[in-house]
Coordinates of C-alpha atoms in Angstrom, one line a residue:
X8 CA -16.3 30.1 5.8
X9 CA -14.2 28.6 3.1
X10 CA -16.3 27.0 0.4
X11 CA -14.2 23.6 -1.0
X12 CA -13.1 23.2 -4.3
X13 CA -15.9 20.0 -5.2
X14 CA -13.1 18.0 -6.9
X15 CA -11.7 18.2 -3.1
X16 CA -14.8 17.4 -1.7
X17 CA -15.5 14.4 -3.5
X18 CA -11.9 13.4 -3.2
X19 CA -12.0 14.0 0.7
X20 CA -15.3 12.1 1.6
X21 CA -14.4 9.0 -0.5
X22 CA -10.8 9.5 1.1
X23 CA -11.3 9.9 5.2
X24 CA -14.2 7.4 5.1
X25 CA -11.4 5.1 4.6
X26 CA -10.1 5.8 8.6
X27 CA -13.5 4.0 9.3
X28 CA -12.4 0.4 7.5
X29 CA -10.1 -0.9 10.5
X30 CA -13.5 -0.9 12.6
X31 CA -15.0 -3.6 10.2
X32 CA -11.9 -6.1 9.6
X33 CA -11.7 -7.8 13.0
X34 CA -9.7 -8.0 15.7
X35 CA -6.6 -9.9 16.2
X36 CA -4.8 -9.5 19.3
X37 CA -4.0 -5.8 20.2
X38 CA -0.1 -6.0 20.1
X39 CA -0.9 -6.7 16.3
X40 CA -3.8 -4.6 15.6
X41 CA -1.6 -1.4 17.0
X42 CA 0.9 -2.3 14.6
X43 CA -1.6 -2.5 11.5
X44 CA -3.5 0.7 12.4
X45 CA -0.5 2.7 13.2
X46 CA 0.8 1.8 9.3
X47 CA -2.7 2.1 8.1
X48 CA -2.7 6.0 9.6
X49 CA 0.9 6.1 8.6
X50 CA -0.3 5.8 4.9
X51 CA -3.0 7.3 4.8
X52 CA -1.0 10.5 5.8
X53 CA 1.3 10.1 2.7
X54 CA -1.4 9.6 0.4
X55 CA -3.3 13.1 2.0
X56 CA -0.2 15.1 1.6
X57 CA 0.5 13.6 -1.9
X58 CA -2.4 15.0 -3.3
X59 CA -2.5 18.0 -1.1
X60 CA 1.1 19.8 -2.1
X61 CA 1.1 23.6 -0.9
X62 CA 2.3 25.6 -3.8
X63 CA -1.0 27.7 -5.0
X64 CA -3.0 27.1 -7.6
X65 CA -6.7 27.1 -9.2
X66 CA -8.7 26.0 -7.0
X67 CA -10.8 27.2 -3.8
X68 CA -8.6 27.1 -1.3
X69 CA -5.4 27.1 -3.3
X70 CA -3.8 25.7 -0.7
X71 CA -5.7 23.0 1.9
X72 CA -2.4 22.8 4.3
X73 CA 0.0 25.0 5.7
X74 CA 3.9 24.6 4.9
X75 CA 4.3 23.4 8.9
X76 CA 0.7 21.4 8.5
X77 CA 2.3 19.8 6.2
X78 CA 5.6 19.3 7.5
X79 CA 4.1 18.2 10.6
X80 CA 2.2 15.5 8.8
X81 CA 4.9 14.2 7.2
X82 CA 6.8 13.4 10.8
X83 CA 3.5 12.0 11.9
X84 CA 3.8 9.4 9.0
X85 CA 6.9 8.8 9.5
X86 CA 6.8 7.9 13.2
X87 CA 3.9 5.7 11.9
X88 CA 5.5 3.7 9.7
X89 CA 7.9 3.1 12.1
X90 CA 6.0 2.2 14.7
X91 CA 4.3 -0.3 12.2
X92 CA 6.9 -2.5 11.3
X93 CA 8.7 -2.1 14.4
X94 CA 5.4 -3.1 16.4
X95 CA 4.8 -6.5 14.1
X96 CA 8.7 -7.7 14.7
X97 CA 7.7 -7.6 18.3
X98 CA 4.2 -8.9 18.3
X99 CA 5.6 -11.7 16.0
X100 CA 9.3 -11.8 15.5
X101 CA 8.7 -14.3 12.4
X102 CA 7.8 -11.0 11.1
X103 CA 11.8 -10.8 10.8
X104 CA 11.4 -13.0 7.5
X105 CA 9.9 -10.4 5.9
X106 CA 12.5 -8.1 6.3
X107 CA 14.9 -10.2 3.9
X108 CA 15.6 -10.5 0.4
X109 CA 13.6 -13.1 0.2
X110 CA 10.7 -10.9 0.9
X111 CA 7.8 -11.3 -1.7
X112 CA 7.7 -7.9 -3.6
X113 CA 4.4 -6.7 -1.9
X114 CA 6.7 -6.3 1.4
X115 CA 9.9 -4.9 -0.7
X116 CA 7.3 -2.2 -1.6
X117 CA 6.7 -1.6 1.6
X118 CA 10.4 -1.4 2.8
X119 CA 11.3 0.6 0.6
X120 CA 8.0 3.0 1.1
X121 CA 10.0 3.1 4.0
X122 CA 13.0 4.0 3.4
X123 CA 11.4 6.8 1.1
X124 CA 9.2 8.7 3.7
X125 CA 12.4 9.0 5.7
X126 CA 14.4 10.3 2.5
X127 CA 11.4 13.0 1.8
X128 CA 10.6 14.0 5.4
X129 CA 14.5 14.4 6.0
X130 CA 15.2 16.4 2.8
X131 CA 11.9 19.0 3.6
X132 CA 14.1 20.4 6.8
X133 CA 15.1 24.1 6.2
X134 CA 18.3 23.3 6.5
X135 CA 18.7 20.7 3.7
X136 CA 16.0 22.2 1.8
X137 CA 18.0 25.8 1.3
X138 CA 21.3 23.5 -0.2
X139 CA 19.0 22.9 -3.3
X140 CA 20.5 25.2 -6.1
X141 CA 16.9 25.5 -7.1
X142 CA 13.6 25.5 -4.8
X143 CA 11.5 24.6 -7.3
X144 CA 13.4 21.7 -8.2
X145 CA 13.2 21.0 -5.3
X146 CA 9.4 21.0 -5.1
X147 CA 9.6 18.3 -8.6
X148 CA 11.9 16.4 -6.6
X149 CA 9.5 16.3 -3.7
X150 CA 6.2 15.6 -5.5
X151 CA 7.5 12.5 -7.6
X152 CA 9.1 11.4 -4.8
X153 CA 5.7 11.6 -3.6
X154 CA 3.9 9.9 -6.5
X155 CA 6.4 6.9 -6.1
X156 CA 5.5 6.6 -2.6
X157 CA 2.0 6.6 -2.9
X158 CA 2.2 3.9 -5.4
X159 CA 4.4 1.8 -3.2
X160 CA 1.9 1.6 -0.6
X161 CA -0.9 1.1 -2.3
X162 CA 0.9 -1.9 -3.6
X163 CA 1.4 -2.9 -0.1
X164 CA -1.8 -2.6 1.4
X165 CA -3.6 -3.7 -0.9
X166 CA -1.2 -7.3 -1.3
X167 CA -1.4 -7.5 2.3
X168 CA -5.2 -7.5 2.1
X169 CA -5.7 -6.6 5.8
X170 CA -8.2 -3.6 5.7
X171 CA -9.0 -3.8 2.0
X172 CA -10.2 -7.1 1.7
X173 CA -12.8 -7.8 -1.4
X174 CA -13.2 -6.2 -4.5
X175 CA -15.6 -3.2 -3.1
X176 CA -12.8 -2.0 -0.3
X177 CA -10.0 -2.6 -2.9
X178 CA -11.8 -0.4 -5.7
X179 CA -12.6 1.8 -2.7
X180 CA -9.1 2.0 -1.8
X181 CA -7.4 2.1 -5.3
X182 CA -9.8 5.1 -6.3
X183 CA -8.6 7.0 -3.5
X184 CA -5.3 7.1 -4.2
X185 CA -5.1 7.3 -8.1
X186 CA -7.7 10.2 -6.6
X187 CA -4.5 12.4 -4.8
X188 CA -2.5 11.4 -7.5
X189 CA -4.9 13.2 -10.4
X190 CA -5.6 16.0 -7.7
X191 CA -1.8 17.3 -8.7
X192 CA -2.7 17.9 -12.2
X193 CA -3.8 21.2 -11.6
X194 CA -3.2 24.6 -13.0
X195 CA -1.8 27.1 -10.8
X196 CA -3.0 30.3 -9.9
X197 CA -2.7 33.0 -12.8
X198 CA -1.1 36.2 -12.0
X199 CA -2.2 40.0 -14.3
X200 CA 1.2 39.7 -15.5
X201 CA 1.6 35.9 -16.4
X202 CA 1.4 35.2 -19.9
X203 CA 2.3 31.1 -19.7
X204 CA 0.0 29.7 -22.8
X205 CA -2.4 27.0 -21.9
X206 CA -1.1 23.2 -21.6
X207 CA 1.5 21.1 -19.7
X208 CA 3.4 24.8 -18.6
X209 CA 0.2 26.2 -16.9
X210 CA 0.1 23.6 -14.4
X211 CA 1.2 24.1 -10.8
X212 CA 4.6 22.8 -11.6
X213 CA 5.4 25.4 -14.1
X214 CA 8.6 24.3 -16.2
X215 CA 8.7 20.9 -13.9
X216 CA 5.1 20.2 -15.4
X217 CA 5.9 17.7 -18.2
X218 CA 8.4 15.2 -15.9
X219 CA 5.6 15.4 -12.6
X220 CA 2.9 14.2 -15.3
X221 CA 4.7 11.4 -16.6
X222 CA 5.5 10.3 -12.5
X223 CA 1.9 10.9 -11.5
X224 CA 0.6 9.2 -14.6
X225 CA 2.9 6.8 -14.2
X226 CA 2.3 5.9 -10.4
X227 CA -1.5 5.8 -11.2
X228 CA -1.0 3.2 -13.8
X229 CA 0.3 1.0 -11.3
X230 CA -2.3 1.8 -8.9
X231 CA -5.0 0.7 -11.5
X232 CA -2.9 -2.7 -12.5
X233 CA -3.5 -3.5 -8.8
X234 CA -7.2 -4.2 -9.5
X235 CA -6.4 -7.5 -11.2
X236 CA -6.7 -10.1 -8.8
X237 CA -3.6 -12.0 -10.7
X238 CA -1.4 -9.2 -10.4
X239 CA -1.8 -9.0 -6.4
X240 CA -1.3 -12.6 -6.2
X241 CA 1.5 -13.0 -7.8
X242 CA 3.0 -10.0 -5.6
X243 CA 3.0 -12.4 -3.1
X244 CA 5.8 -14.8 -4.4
X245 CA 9.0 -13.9 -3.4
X246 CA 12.0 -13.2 -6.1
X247 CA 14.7 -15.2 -4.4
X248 CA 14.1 -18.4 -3.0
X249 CA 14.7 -19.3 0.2
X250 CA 17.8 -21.2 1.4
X251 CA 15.3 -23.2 3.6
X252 CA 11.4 -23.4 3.7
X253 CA 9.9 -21.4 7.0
X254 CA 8.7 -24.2 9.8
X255 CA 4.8 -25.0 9.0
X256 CA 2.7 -26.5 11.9
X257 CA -0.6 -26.1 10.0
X258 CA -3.8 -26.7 12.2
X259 CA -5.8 -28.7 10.1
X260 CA -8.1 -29.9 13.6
X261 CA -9.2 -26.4 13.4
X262 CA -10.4 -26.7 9.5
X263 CA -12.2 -29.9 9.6
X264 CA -15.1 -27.7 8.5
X265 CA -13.3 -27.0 5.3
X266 CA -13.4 -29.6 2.6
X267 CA -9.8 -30.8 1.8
X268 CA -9.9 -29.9 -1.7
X269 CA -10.3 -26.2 -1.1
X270 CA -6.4 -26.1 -0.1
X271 CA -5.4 -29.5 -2.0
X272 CA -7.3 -29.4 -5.1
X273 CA -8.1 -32.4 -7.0
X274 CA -5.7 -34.3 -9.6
X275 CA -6.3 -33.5 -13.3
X276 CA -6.6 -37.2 -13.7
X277 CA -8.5 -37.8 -11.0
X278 CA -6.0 -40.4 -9.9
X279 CA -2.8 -38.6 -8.4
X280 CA -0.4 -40.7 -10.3
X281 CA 1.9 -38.2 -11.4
X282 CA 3.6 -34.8 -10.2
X283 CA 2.6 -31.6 -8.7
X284 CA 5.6 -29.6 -10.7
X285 CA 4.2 -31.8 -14.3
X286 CA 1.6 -28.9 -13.8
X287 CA 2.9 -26.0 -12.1
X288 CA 6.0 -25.6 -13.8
X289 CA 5.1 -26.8 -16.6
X290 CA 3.6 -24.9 -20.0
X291 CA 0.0 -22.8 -18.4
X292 CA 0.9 -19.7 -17.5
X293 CA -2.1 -19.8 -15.5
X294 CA -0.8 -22.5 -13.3
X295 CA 3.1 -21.1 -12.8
X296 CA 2.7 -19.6 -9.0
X297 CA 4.5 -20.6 -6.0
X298 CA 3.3 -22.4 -2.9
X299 CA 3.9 -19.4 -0.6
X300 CA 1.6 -17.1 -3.3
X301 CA -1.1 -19.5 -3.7
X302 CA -1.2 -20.8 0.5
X303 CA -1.2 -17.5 1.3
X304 CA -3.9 -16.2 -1.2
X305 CA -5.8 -19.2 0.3
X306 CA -5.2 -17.8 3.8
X307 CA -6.4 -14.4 3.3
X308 CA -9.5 -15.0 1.1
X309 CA -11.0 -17.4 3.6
X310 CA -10.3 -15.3 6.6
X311 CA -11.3 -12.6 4.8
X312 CA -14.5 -14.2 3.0
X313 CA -15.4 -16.6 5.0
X314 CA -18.7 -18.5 4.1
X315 CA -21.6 -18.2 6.2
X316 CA -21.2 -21.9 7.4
X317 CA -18.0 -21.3 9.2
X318 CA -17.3 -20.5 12.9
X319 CA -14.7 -18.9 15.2
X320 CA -12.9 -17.6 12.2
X321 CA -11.4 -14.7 12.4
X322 CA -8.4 -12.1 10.6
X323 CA -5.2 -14.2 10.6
X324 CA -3.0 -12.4 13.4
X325 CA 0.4 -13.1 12.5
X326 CA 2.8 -15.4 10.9
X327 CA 3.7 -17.7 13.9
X328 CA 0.0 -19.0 14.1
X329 CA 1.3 -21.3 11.2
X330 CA 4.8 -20.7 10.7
X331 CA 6.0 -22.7 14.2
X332 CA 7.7 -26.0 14.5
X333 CA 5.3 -28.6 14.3
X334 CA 4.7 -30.6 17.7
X335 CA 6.4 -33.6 16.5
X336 CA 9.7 -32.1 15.7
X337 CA 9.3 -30.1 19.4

């Protein structure tokens, strides 16, 4: 029996007690719940084989997965991320405005998450692999390409607020994956006739050591920022405006429970005489965030964190619940 290495262990239970979460967040429809689950296994897989790289080193095992394990993981996420975003176009094809450069950053990250587990699982082929004038260049190559995607989707999931909604799943989440990220700092195994002196060069990406530091530190940096609730919010604005606003058919006859000023806050005067943008684009940096950021942050926290007093709520299950034409323009 092989006895685990306990910074594994403690990584691992905090880690696959995370496949439990989509069984607490509700259920929305199943065309859309497929689609969420098959991303949420998707990155869960990249985040496992991030911090679970297969060259040896201290620790018991040296090595938790086989070269084809691992390979064979990697096409597993892959499929899974496609499957994801493919899945939500077709469950809601409003999904398609996400998929634009007017995408709010959160979903960039996730595109282009994308576009980088297809990059990594391609380039791992033998064939490809053996064109690399060096194979442990390679491996450097590999693992930051892996840091960068870990941090990617953590930025996405945890934006989207789907399965890590409130602080404990978020803190949950985050420490997860900075969790695979530290789990590369290791030292690799020592050999009778190594001589390598302690520090950056005895870790398990020998002369690589110094640059694969910097990207995990790096990436884990920008894991942690994620815990502030005004950083993931303003994730949620996109960069480029929008030629034209996306239809709205909001259905305030389901929210009469809801007191009006939850959604349209009060004046600072009290009065209303003057102009939403006097405030919003005006000096408080506090107060300079888009519509689409602060509806949407609205959205999630209250079908998230809903209050005791409210009924029938439930996970919002897509974009075209609100973003239809409204009945009058039908």
């Amino acid at each position: 029996m092989i006895r685990l290495d306990r910074r594994y262990a403690v990584w691992a239970v905090a880690f696959f007690a995370l496949i439990l979460i989509p069984g607490a967040a509700g259920y929305a429809g199943l065309g859309w719940e497929l689609a969420q689950f098959t991303g949420w296994a998707g990155a869960l897989a990249c985040i496992a084989l991030c911090g679970m790289p297969v060259r040896p080193r201290e620790a018991v095992p040296p090595t938790l997965l086989s070269l084809r394990l691992h390979t064979a993981i990697g096409w597993a996420a892959l499929i899974a991320a496609a499957m994801h975003a493919a899945g939500l176009v077709v469950d809601d094809p409003t999904v398609i405005e996400y998929l634009k450069p007017t995408a709010p950053p959160y979903q960039w990250a996730g595109i282009v998450a994308l576009v980088l587990v297809l990059a990594v699982v391609v380039s791992s082929r033998t064939p490809v692999r053996r064109r690399w004038a060096s194979h442990r260049g390679f491996q450097a190559v590999h693992v930051i390409a892996g840091c960068a995607l870990t941090a990617l989707i953590t930025v996405h999931i945890v934006v989207t607020n789907r399965y890590v909604a409130g602080v404990g799943r978020r803190i949950w989440f985050l420490l997860a994956a900075g969790g695979a990220l530290l789990l590369l700092l290791r030292s690799r195994r020592r050999s009778a006739a190594d001589t390598t002196p302690q520090g950056l060069r005895r870790l398990v990406f020998g002369r690589h050591s110094r640059v694969v530091g910097g990207a995990v530190l790096l990436s884990a940096a920008a894991i942690a920022a994620l815990s502030a609730g005004r950083v993931t919010t303003a994730l949620r604005q996109p960069m480029i405006a929008r030629a034209a606003a996306i239809p709205l058919d909001f259905p305030h006859g389901k929210h009469v429970a809801v007191n009006c000023l939850v959604c349209h806050h009060n004046y600072a005067d009290g009065a209303g005489g003057d102009a939403c943008i006097s405030c919003h684009r005006g000096d408080r940096g506090d107060l300079l965030l888009g519509a689409e950021a602060r509806f949407h942050a609205f959205c999630f926290d209250c079908h998230r964190h809903p209050s005791a007093t409210l009924e029938r709520h439930g996970p919002v299950s897509g974009c075209a619940v609100c973003h239809k034409v409204p009945a009058a323009d039908r």
